[in-house]
Amino acid sequence: MALPSSSMRAASSTVYPVYLSLHHHPNNHHASLRLSRANHDNTHKCTQSPKILRRSLFSLPASFLLLHTSSSLAVDDTNTPSTSTIDTTITDRIFMDFSVCPSYFRSDRPLGAELSSCPDSEPLGRVVFGLYGRLLPVTTANFKATCTAAAYRGTLVHKLLQGQFFAAGRQGSRRDKGEVEPPSGLVRNSETVNPKAFELRHTRPGTLSLCLGQNDDDDDIKLNPNYHNVEFLVTTGPGPCPELDGQNIVFGTVLEGMDVITSIATIPTYKPAERIRLFNDFAQLIGDERAQTARAMWNRPLKTVYISDCGELKVTKQSLSPPSLP
């Protein structure tokens, strides 16, 4: 087979469309490749012989096809965010004490009694969260303000997906049901519509995230002009939770008390039967509002886990997150 000249190789690298045709020399039993560049006069002639074009592709060397295929499939990853360039400096530390209230469902429990005044509380332990104040100042400030105002005190852990995460801080006015009333003075969180706020991933246990995609607040509360989202979730492990990425804002991590997170994750939850799930799906399809109310009971811990105390731990010096953090 005749090797292409240098001029032919240069022509193949131009931006003009190149067509390949197979020709058989009468004095040679092997096929030779002839490159012809299309112009405005003979373009229609080349398009009229698709069979010759397909045959010529099979006669190309494998290295030629590999190089041109890899170049056409190349992806520009210059805009892909790198977690190594994200500032995850821990600017604030928040503590939360978790407990269990065994008498929450007892019939002699006082009507309207808050969880924070549970008479037979069983402590689970303290969890210390580190917040990324430089990366997400508004989300961090609102979370810290809600903790220092003790608004999270008596809040119920209302959802637990074993092997993934648990959620707390569902908003409402029923303190006896473990709902949260956000304190006054919270800033409107514009970071919830900023794409850069969703760059961090839920890659490890103990990731603290603001609930957006998994938010359980009622629609009438969300429609309030003064609505502030204060519901949060914590990943429990053992693996990552990629289904949470891009839907919730990671703004902190667990610094101490991962054993408490693990103990909460082992609590059994309510799982409806398949027949109930199908009936609920049908009720939601026809617009029955009771379907959403019933669905709120799904994946709820069978033990009453709540936040018995919360507050801020003063940071004397801001520190960088450990390398294992997301």
CSV table of C-alpha atoms in Angstrom, one decimal:
chain,number,residue,atom,x,y,z
A,1,MET,CA,0.0,0.0,0.0
A,2,ALA,CA,1.3,3.4,-1.0
A,3,LEU,CA,2.1,5.7,2.0
A,4,PRO,CA,0.5,9.2,1.8
A,5,SER,CA,2.9,12.0,1.1
A,6,SER,CA,3.5,14.9,3.5
A,7,SER,CA,1.2,17.2,1.5
A,8,MET,CA,-1.6,14.6,1.8
A,9,ARG,CA,-1.0,14.3,5.6
A,10,ALA,CA,-1.2,18.1,5.9
A,11,ALA,CA,-4.5,18.1,4.0
A,12,SER,CA,-6.0,15.6,6.3
A,13,SER,CA,-5.5,17.9,9.3
A,14,THR,CA,-7.3,20.9,7.7
A,15,VAL,CA,-10.9,21.9,8.6
A,16,TYR,CA,-12.1,21.1,5.1
A,17,PRO,CA,-14.3,18.0,4.8
A,18,VAL,CA,-12.2,15.0,3.6
A,19,TYR,CA,-13.7,12.1,1.7
A,20,LEU,CA,-12.0,8.7,1.3
A,21,SER,CA,-12.4,6.5,-1.8
A,22,LEU,CA,-11.0,3.1,-2.6
A,23,HIS,CA,-9.2,2.5,-5.9
A,24,HIS,CA,-7.7,-0.7,-7.3
A,25,HIS,CA,-4.6,-0.4,-9.5
A,26,PRO,CA,-4.5,-3.0,-12.3
A,27,ASN,CA,-0.8,-3.8,-11.6
A,28,ASN,CA,-1.3,-4.1,-7.8
A,29,HIS,CA,-3.5,-6.6,-5.9
A,30,HIS,CA,-3.7,-4.2,-2.8
A,31,ALA,CA,-6.0,-1.3,-2.4
A,32,SER,CA,-4.6,2.2,-2.2
A,33,LEU,CA,-6.1,5.2,-0.5
A,34,ARG,CA,-6.6,8.4,-2.4
A,35,LEU,CA,-7.6,11.5,-0.5
A,36,SER,CA,-9.7,14.1,-2.3
A,37,ARG,CA,-10.9,17.3,-0.7
A,38,ALA,CA,-14.3,18.4,-1.5
A,39,ASN,CA,-15.0,21.9,-2.9
A,40,HIS,CA,-18.1,23.8,-3.8
A,41,ASP,CA,-18.2,22.2,-7.3
A,42,ASN,CA,-17.9,18.5,-6.6
A,43,THR,CA,-19.5,18.2,-3.1
A,44,HIS,CA,-22.7,16.7,-4.5
A,45,LYS,CA,-20.7,14.1,-6.4
A,46,CYS,CA,-19.2,12.8,-3.3
A,47,THR,CA,-22.4,12.5,-1.4
A,48,GLN,CA,-23.9,10.4,-4.2
A,49,SER,CA,-21.6,7.4,-3.4
A,50,PRO,CA,-22.2,6.5,0.3
A,51,LYS,CA,-21.2,2.9,-0.3
A,52,ILE,CA,-17.7,3.9,-1.4
A,53,LEU,CA,-17.3,6.0,1.8
A,54,ARG,CA,-18.4,3.2,4.0
A,55,ARG,CA,-16.0,0.7,2.3
A,56,SER,CA,-13.1,3.2,2.7
A,57,LEU,CA,-13.6,3.4,6.5
A,58,PHE,CA,-12.8,-0.3,6.8
A,59,SER,CA,-9.5,0.1,5.0
A,60,LEU,CA,-8.2,2.8,7.5
A,61,PRO,CA,-5.5,1.8,9.9
A,62,ALA,CA,-6.7,1.2,13.5
A,63,SER,CA,-4.3,3.8,14.8
A,64,PHE,CA,-5.9,6.5,12.5
A,65,LEU,CA,-9.4,5.7,13.7
A,66,LEU,CA,-8.3,5.6,17.4
A,67,LEU,CA,-6.7,9.0,17.3
A,68,HIS,CA,-9.6,10.7,15.5
A,69,THR,CA,-12.2,9.0,17.7
A,70,SER,CA,-10.5,9.9,20.9
A,71,SER,CA,-10.2,13.5,19.8
A,72,SER,CA,-13.9,13.8,18.9
A,73,LEU,CA,-14.9,12.3,22.3
A,74,ALA,CA,-12.7,14.6,24.3
A,75,VAL,CA,-14.6,16.5,27.0
A,76,ASP,CA,-13.7,19.9,28.2
A,77,ASP,CA,-13.5,19.6,32.0
A,78,THR,CA,-12.2,23.1,32.7
A,79,ASN,CA,-15.5,24.1,34.2
A,80,THR,CA,-15.8,21.0,36.5
A,81,PRO,CA,-15.5,22.1,40.1
A,82,SER,CA,-12.7,20.6,42.2
A,83,THR,CA,-13.3,20.1,45.9
A,84,SER,CA,-9.6,20.8,46.5
A,85,THR,CA,-10.1,24.5,45.5
A,86,ILE,CA,-13.2,25.0,47.7
A,87,ASP,CA,-12.6,26.9,50.9
A,88,THR,CA,-13.9,24.6,53.7
A,89,THR,CA,-12.4,26.6,56.5
A,90,ILE,CA,-14.4,25.8,59.8
A,91,THR,CA,-15.3,29.2,61.1
A,92,ASP,CA,-17.9,28.2,63.7
A,93,ARG,CA,-18.7,25.2,65.9
A,94,ILE,CA,-22.2,24.2,67.0
A,95,PHE,CA,-23.1,21.5,69.5
A,96,MET,CA,-26.3,19.5,69.7
A,97,ASP,CA,-27.3,17.0,72.4
A,98,PHE,CA,-29.5,14.2,71.2
A,99,SER,CA,-31.8,12.2,73.5
A,100,VAL,CA,-34.7,9.7,73.5
A,101,CYS,CA,-38.1,10.4,75.1
A,102,PRO,CA,-39.7,7.0,76.0
A,103,SER,CA,-42.9,8.6,77.4
A,104,TYR,CA,-43.7,10.6,74.2
A,105,PHE,CA,-46.5,8.3,73.1
A,106,ARG,CA,-47.9,7.5,76.6
A,107,SER,CA,-51.5,8.3,77.2
A,108,ASP,CA,-50.7,10.1,80.5
A,109,ARG,CA,-48.4,12.5,78.8
A,110,PRO,CA,-49.5,16.1,79.4
A,111,LEU,CA,-51.3,17.7,76.5
A,112,GLY,CA,-49.1,20.2,74.6
A,113,ALA,CA,-46.0,19.3,76.6
A,114,GLU,CA,-42.8,20.1,74.6
A,115,LEU,CA,-40.2,17.5,74.0
A,116,SER,CA,-37.6,19.6,75.7
A,117,SER,CA,-39.4,19.0,79.0
A,118,CYS,CA,-39.5,15.2,78.7
A,119,PRO,CA,-39.5,13.8,82.3
A,120,ASP,CA,-37.7,10.5,81.5
A,121,SER,CA,-35.2,11.6,78.8
A,122,GLU,CA,-32.4,9.2,77.9
A,123,PRO,CA,-29.3,11.0,76.6
A,124,LEU,CA,-27.6,9.6,73.5
A,125,GLY,CA,-24.7,12.0,73.5
A,126,ARG,CA,-23.4,15.3,72.0
A,127,VAL,CA,-22.5,16.0,68.4
A,128,VAL,CA,-20.2,18.9,67.5
A,129,PHE,CA,-20.6,20.4,64.0
A,130,GLY,CA,-18.0,22.5,62.1
A,131,LEU,CA,-19.5,25.1,59.8
A,132,TYR,CA,-18.0,26.3,56.5
A,133,GLY,CA,-18.6,30.0,57.1
A,134,ARG,CA,-16.3,31.4,54.4
A,135,LEU,CA,-17.9,29.2,51.7
A,136,LEU,CA,-21.6,29.7,52.8
A,137,PRO,CA,-21.9,32.7,55.1
A,138,VAL,CA,-25.6,33.1,54.9
A,139,THR,CA,-26.5,29.5,55.5
A,140,THR,CA,-24.0,29.2,58.3
A,141,ALA,CA,-25.2,32.4,60.0
A,142,ASN,CA,-28.9,31.3,59.9
A,143,PHE,CA,-28.1,27.9,61.3
A,144,LYS,CA,-25.9,29.3,64.0
A,145,ALA,CA,-28.6,31.9,64.9
A,146,THR,CA,-31.3,29.2,65.1
A,147,CYS,CA,-29.0,27.2,67.5
A,148,THR,CA,-28.1,30.1,69.7
A,149,ALA,CA,-31.7,31.1,70.0
A,150,ALA,CA,-32.5,27.5,71.2
A,151,ALA,CA,-35.1,27.2,68.5
A,152,TYR,CA,-33.8,23.7,67.7
A,153,ARG,CA,-34.2,22.6,71.3
A,154,GLY,CA,-37.0,20.1,71.5
A,155,THR,CA,-36.9,19.4,67.8
A,156,LEU,CA,-37.8,15.9,66.6
A,157,VAL,CA,-35.7,13.8,64.3
A,158,HIS,CA,-38.7,13.2,62.0
A,159,LYS,CA,-37.0,11.2,59.2
A,160,LEU,CA,-34.4,8.4,59.1
A,161,LEU,CA,-33.4,6.6,56.0
A,162,GLN,CA,-31.1,3.8,57.2
A,163,GLY,CA,-27.8,3.7,55.5
A,164,GLN,CA,-28.2,7.2,54.2
A,165,PHE,CA,-29.2,10.2,56.4
A,166,PHE,CA,-31.6,11.5,59.1
A,167,ALA,CA,-33.4,14.8,59.0
A,168,ALA,CA,-34.5,17.3,61.7
A,169,GLY,CA,-35.9,20.8,62.0
A,170,ARG,CA,-39.2,20.4,60.3
A,171,GLN,CA,-40.9,23.9,60.5
A,172,GLY,CA,-44.2,24.5,62.2
A,173,SER,CA,-45.9,25.9,65.3
A,174,ARG,CA,-46.6,22.6,67.1
A,175,ARG,CA,-43.8,22.5,69.6
A,176,ASP,CA,-45.4,19.5,71.2
A,177,LYS,CA,-44.8,17.6,67.9
A,178,GLY,CA,-41.1,18.6,67.7
A,179,GLU,CA,-41.5,21.3,65.1
A,180,VAL,CA,-39.3,24.4,64.8
A,181,GLU,CA,-40.3,28.0,64.9
A,182,PRO,CA,-37.4,30.0,63.3
A,183,PRO,CA,-36.2,33.0,65.4
A,184,SER,CA,-36.7,36.5,64.1
A,185,GLY,CA,-33.8,38.2,62.4
A,186,LEU,CA,-32.8,35.4,60.0
A,187,VAL,CA,-31.5,36.6,56.6
A,188,ARG,CA,-33.1,35.6,53.4
A,189,ASN,CA,-30.9,32.9,52.0
A,190,SER,CA,-29.9,33.8,48.5
A,191,GLU,CA,-27.4,30.9,48.4
A,192,THR,CA,-30.2,28.4,47.8
A,193,VAL,CA,-30.4,29.7,44.2
A,194,ASN,CA,-26.6,30.0,43.7
A,195,PRO,CA,-25.2,27.0,41.7
A,196,LYS,CA,-21.8,27.4,43.5
A,197,ALA,CA,-23.5,26.5,46.8
A,198,PHE,CA,-24.1,23.0,45.6
A,199,GLU,CA,-20.5,22.1,44.6
A,200,LEU,CA,-19.7,20.1,47.8
A,201,ARG,CA,-20.9,16.5,47.7
A,202,HIS,CA,-22.3,14.1,50.3
A,203,THR,CA,-19.3,11.8,50.1
A,204,ARG,CA,-18.8,10.7,53.7
A,205,PRO,CA,-20.7,10.0,56.9
A,206,GLY,CA,-21.3,13.1,59.1
A,207,THR,CA,-22.0,15.6,56.3
A,208,LEU,CA,-24.2,18.4,57.5
A,209,SER,CA,-26.5,19.7,54.8
A,210,LEU,CA,-29.4,22.2,54.4
A,211,CYS,CA,-32.6,20.3,53.3
A,212,LEU,CA,-33.9,21.5,50.0
A,213,GLY,CA,-34.7,18.5,47.8
A,214,GLN,CA,-35.6,16.5,50.9
A,215,ASN,CA,-37.5,19.3,52.7
A,216,ASP,CA,-40.7,18.2,54.5
A,217,ASP,CA,-42.2,21.6,55.3
A,218,ASP,CA,-45.8,22.0,54.3
A,219,ASP,CA,-46.6,23.9,51.2
A,220,ASP,CA,-48.6,26.6,53.0
A,221,ILE,CA,-45.5,27.3,55.2
A,222,LYS,CA,-43.2,27.5,52.1
A,223,LEU,CA,-45.6,30.0,50.5
A,224,ASN,CA,-45.2,32.4,53.4
A,225,PRO,CA,-43.2,35.5,52.2
A,226,ASN,CA,-41.2,35.4,55.4
A,227,TYR,CA,-40.3,31.7,55.1
A,228,HIS,CA,-36.8,30.6,56.2
A,229,ASN,CA,-35.7,27.0,55.6
A,230,VAL,CA,-34.1,25.7,58.8
A,231,GLU,CA,-34.5,21.9,58.2
A,232,PHE,CA,-31.2,20.1,58.0
A,233,LEU,CA,-29.9,16.5,57.4
A,234,VAL,CA,-26.9,14.6,58.5
A,235,THR,CA,-25.5,11.6,56.5
A,236,THR,CA,-25.1,8.5,58.6
A,237,GLY,CA,-23.0,6.3,56.2
A,238,PRO,CA,-21.5,3.9,55.8
A,239,GLY,CA,-21.1,5.1,52.2
A,240,PRO,CA,-21.7,8.3,50.2
A,241,CYS,CA,-25.2,9.6,49.3
A,242,PRO,CA,-24.9,10.8,45.6
A,243,GLU,CA,-28.7,11.1,45.4
A,244,LEU,CA,-28.5,14.1,47.7
A,245,ASP,CA,-25.9,15.9,45.5
A,246,GLY,CA,-27.1,18.9,43.6
A,247,GLN,CA,-30.3,19.1,45.7
A,248,ASN,CA,-29.1,20.1,49.2
A,249,ILE,CA,-26.4,22.5,50.4
A,250,VAL,CA,-23.5,21.0,52.3
A,251,PHE,CA,-22.3,23.6,54.8
A,252,GLY,CA,-20.6,21.6,57.6
A,253,THR,CA,-19.5,18.3,59.0
A,254,VAL,CA,-19.4,16.4,62.2
A,255,LEU,CA,-16.2,17.1,64.3
A,256,GLU,CA,-17.1,15.1,67.4
A,257,GLY,CA,-19.8,12.5,68.2
A,258,MET,CA,-19.9,10.4,65.1
A,259,ASP,CA,-20.8,7.5,67.5
A,260,VAL,CA,-24.0,9.3,68.3
A,261,ILE,CA,-24.8,9.6,64.7
A,262,THR,CA,-24.2,5.9,64.2
A,263,SER,CA,-26.5,5.0,67.2
A,264,ILE,CA,-29.3,7.1,65.7
A,265,ALA,CA,-28.9,5.4,62.4
A,266,THR,CA,-29.5,2.0,63.9
A,267,ILE,CA,-33.0,2.9,65.3
A,268,PRO,CA,-35.7,1.0,63.4
A,269,THR,CA,-38.2,3.0,61.4
A,270,TYR,CA,-41.8,2.8,60.2
A,271,LYS,CA,-42.0,1.2,56.7
A,272,PRO,CA,-45.5,0.9,55.2
A,273,ALA,CA,-46.6,-2.3,53.5
A,274,GLU,CA,-46.6,-2.4,49.7
A,275,ARG,CA,-50.4,-2.3,49.6
A,276,ILE,CA,-50.4,1.0,51.6
A,277,ARG,CA,-47.8,2.4,49.3
A,278,LEU,CA,-49.8,1.7,46.2
A,279,PHE,CA,-53.0,3.1,47.8
A,280,ASN,CA,-51.0,6.3,48.8
A,281,ASP,CA,-49.7,6.7,45.3
A,282,PHE,CA,-53.2,6.5,43.9
A,283,ALA,CA,-54.5,9.0,46.4
A,284,GLN,CA,-51.7,11.4,45.5
A,285,LEU,CA,-52.4,10.9,41.8
A,286,ILE,CA,-56.0,12.0,42.2
A,287,GLY,CA,-55.0,15.0,44.3
A,288,ASP,CA,-56.0,13.8,47.8
A,289,GLU,CA,-54.1,16.0,50.3
A,290,ARG,CA,-54.3,13.3,52.9
A,291,ALA,CA,-51.7,11.3,50.9
A,292,GLN,CA,-48.9,13.8,51.8
A,293,THR,CA,-49.9,13.8,55.5
A,294,ALA,CA,-49.8,10.0,55.6
A,295,ARG,CA,-46.5,9.9,53.7
A,296,ALA,CA,-44.9,12.2,56.3
A,297,MET,CA,-45.1,9.2,58.7
A,298,TRP,CA,-42.9,7.0,56.5
A,299,ASN,CA,-39.3,6.4,57.6
A,300,ARG,CA,-40.0,7.9,61.0
A,301,PRO,CA,-37.9,6.5,63.8
A,302,LEU,CA,-39.9,4.2,66.1
A,303,LYS,CA,-38.1,5.9,69.0
A,304,THR,CA,-38.7,9.5,69.8
A,305,VAL,CA,-35.2,11.0,69.1
A,306,TYR,CA,-35.0,14.8,69.6
A,307,ILE,CA,-32.5,17.6,70.2
A,308,SER,CA,-32.5,18.2,74.0
A,309,ASP,CA,-30.0,21.1,73.9
A,310,CYS,CA,-28.0,23.1,71.4
A,311,GLY,CA,-25.7,26.1,71.3
A,312,GLU,CA,-22.4,27.5,70.0
A,313,LEU,CA,-18.9,26.6,71.0
A,314,LYS,CA,-16.6,29.6,70.6
A,315,VAL,CA,-13.7,29.2,68.1
A,316,THR,CA,-10.5,30.9,69.1
A,317,LYS,CA,-8.8,30.3,65.8
A,318,GLN,CA,-10.4,29.3,62.5
A,319,SER,CA,-9.1,26.0,61.2
A,320,LEU,CA,-9.0,24.2,58.0
A,321,SER,CA,-11.1,21.0,57.5
A,322,PRO,CA,-9.3,17.7,57.9
A,323,PRO,CA,-8.3,16.1,54.6
A,324,SER,CA,-10.9,13.4,55.0
A,325,LEU,CA,-13.7,16.0,54.9
A,326,PRO,CA,-15.6,16.6,51.7
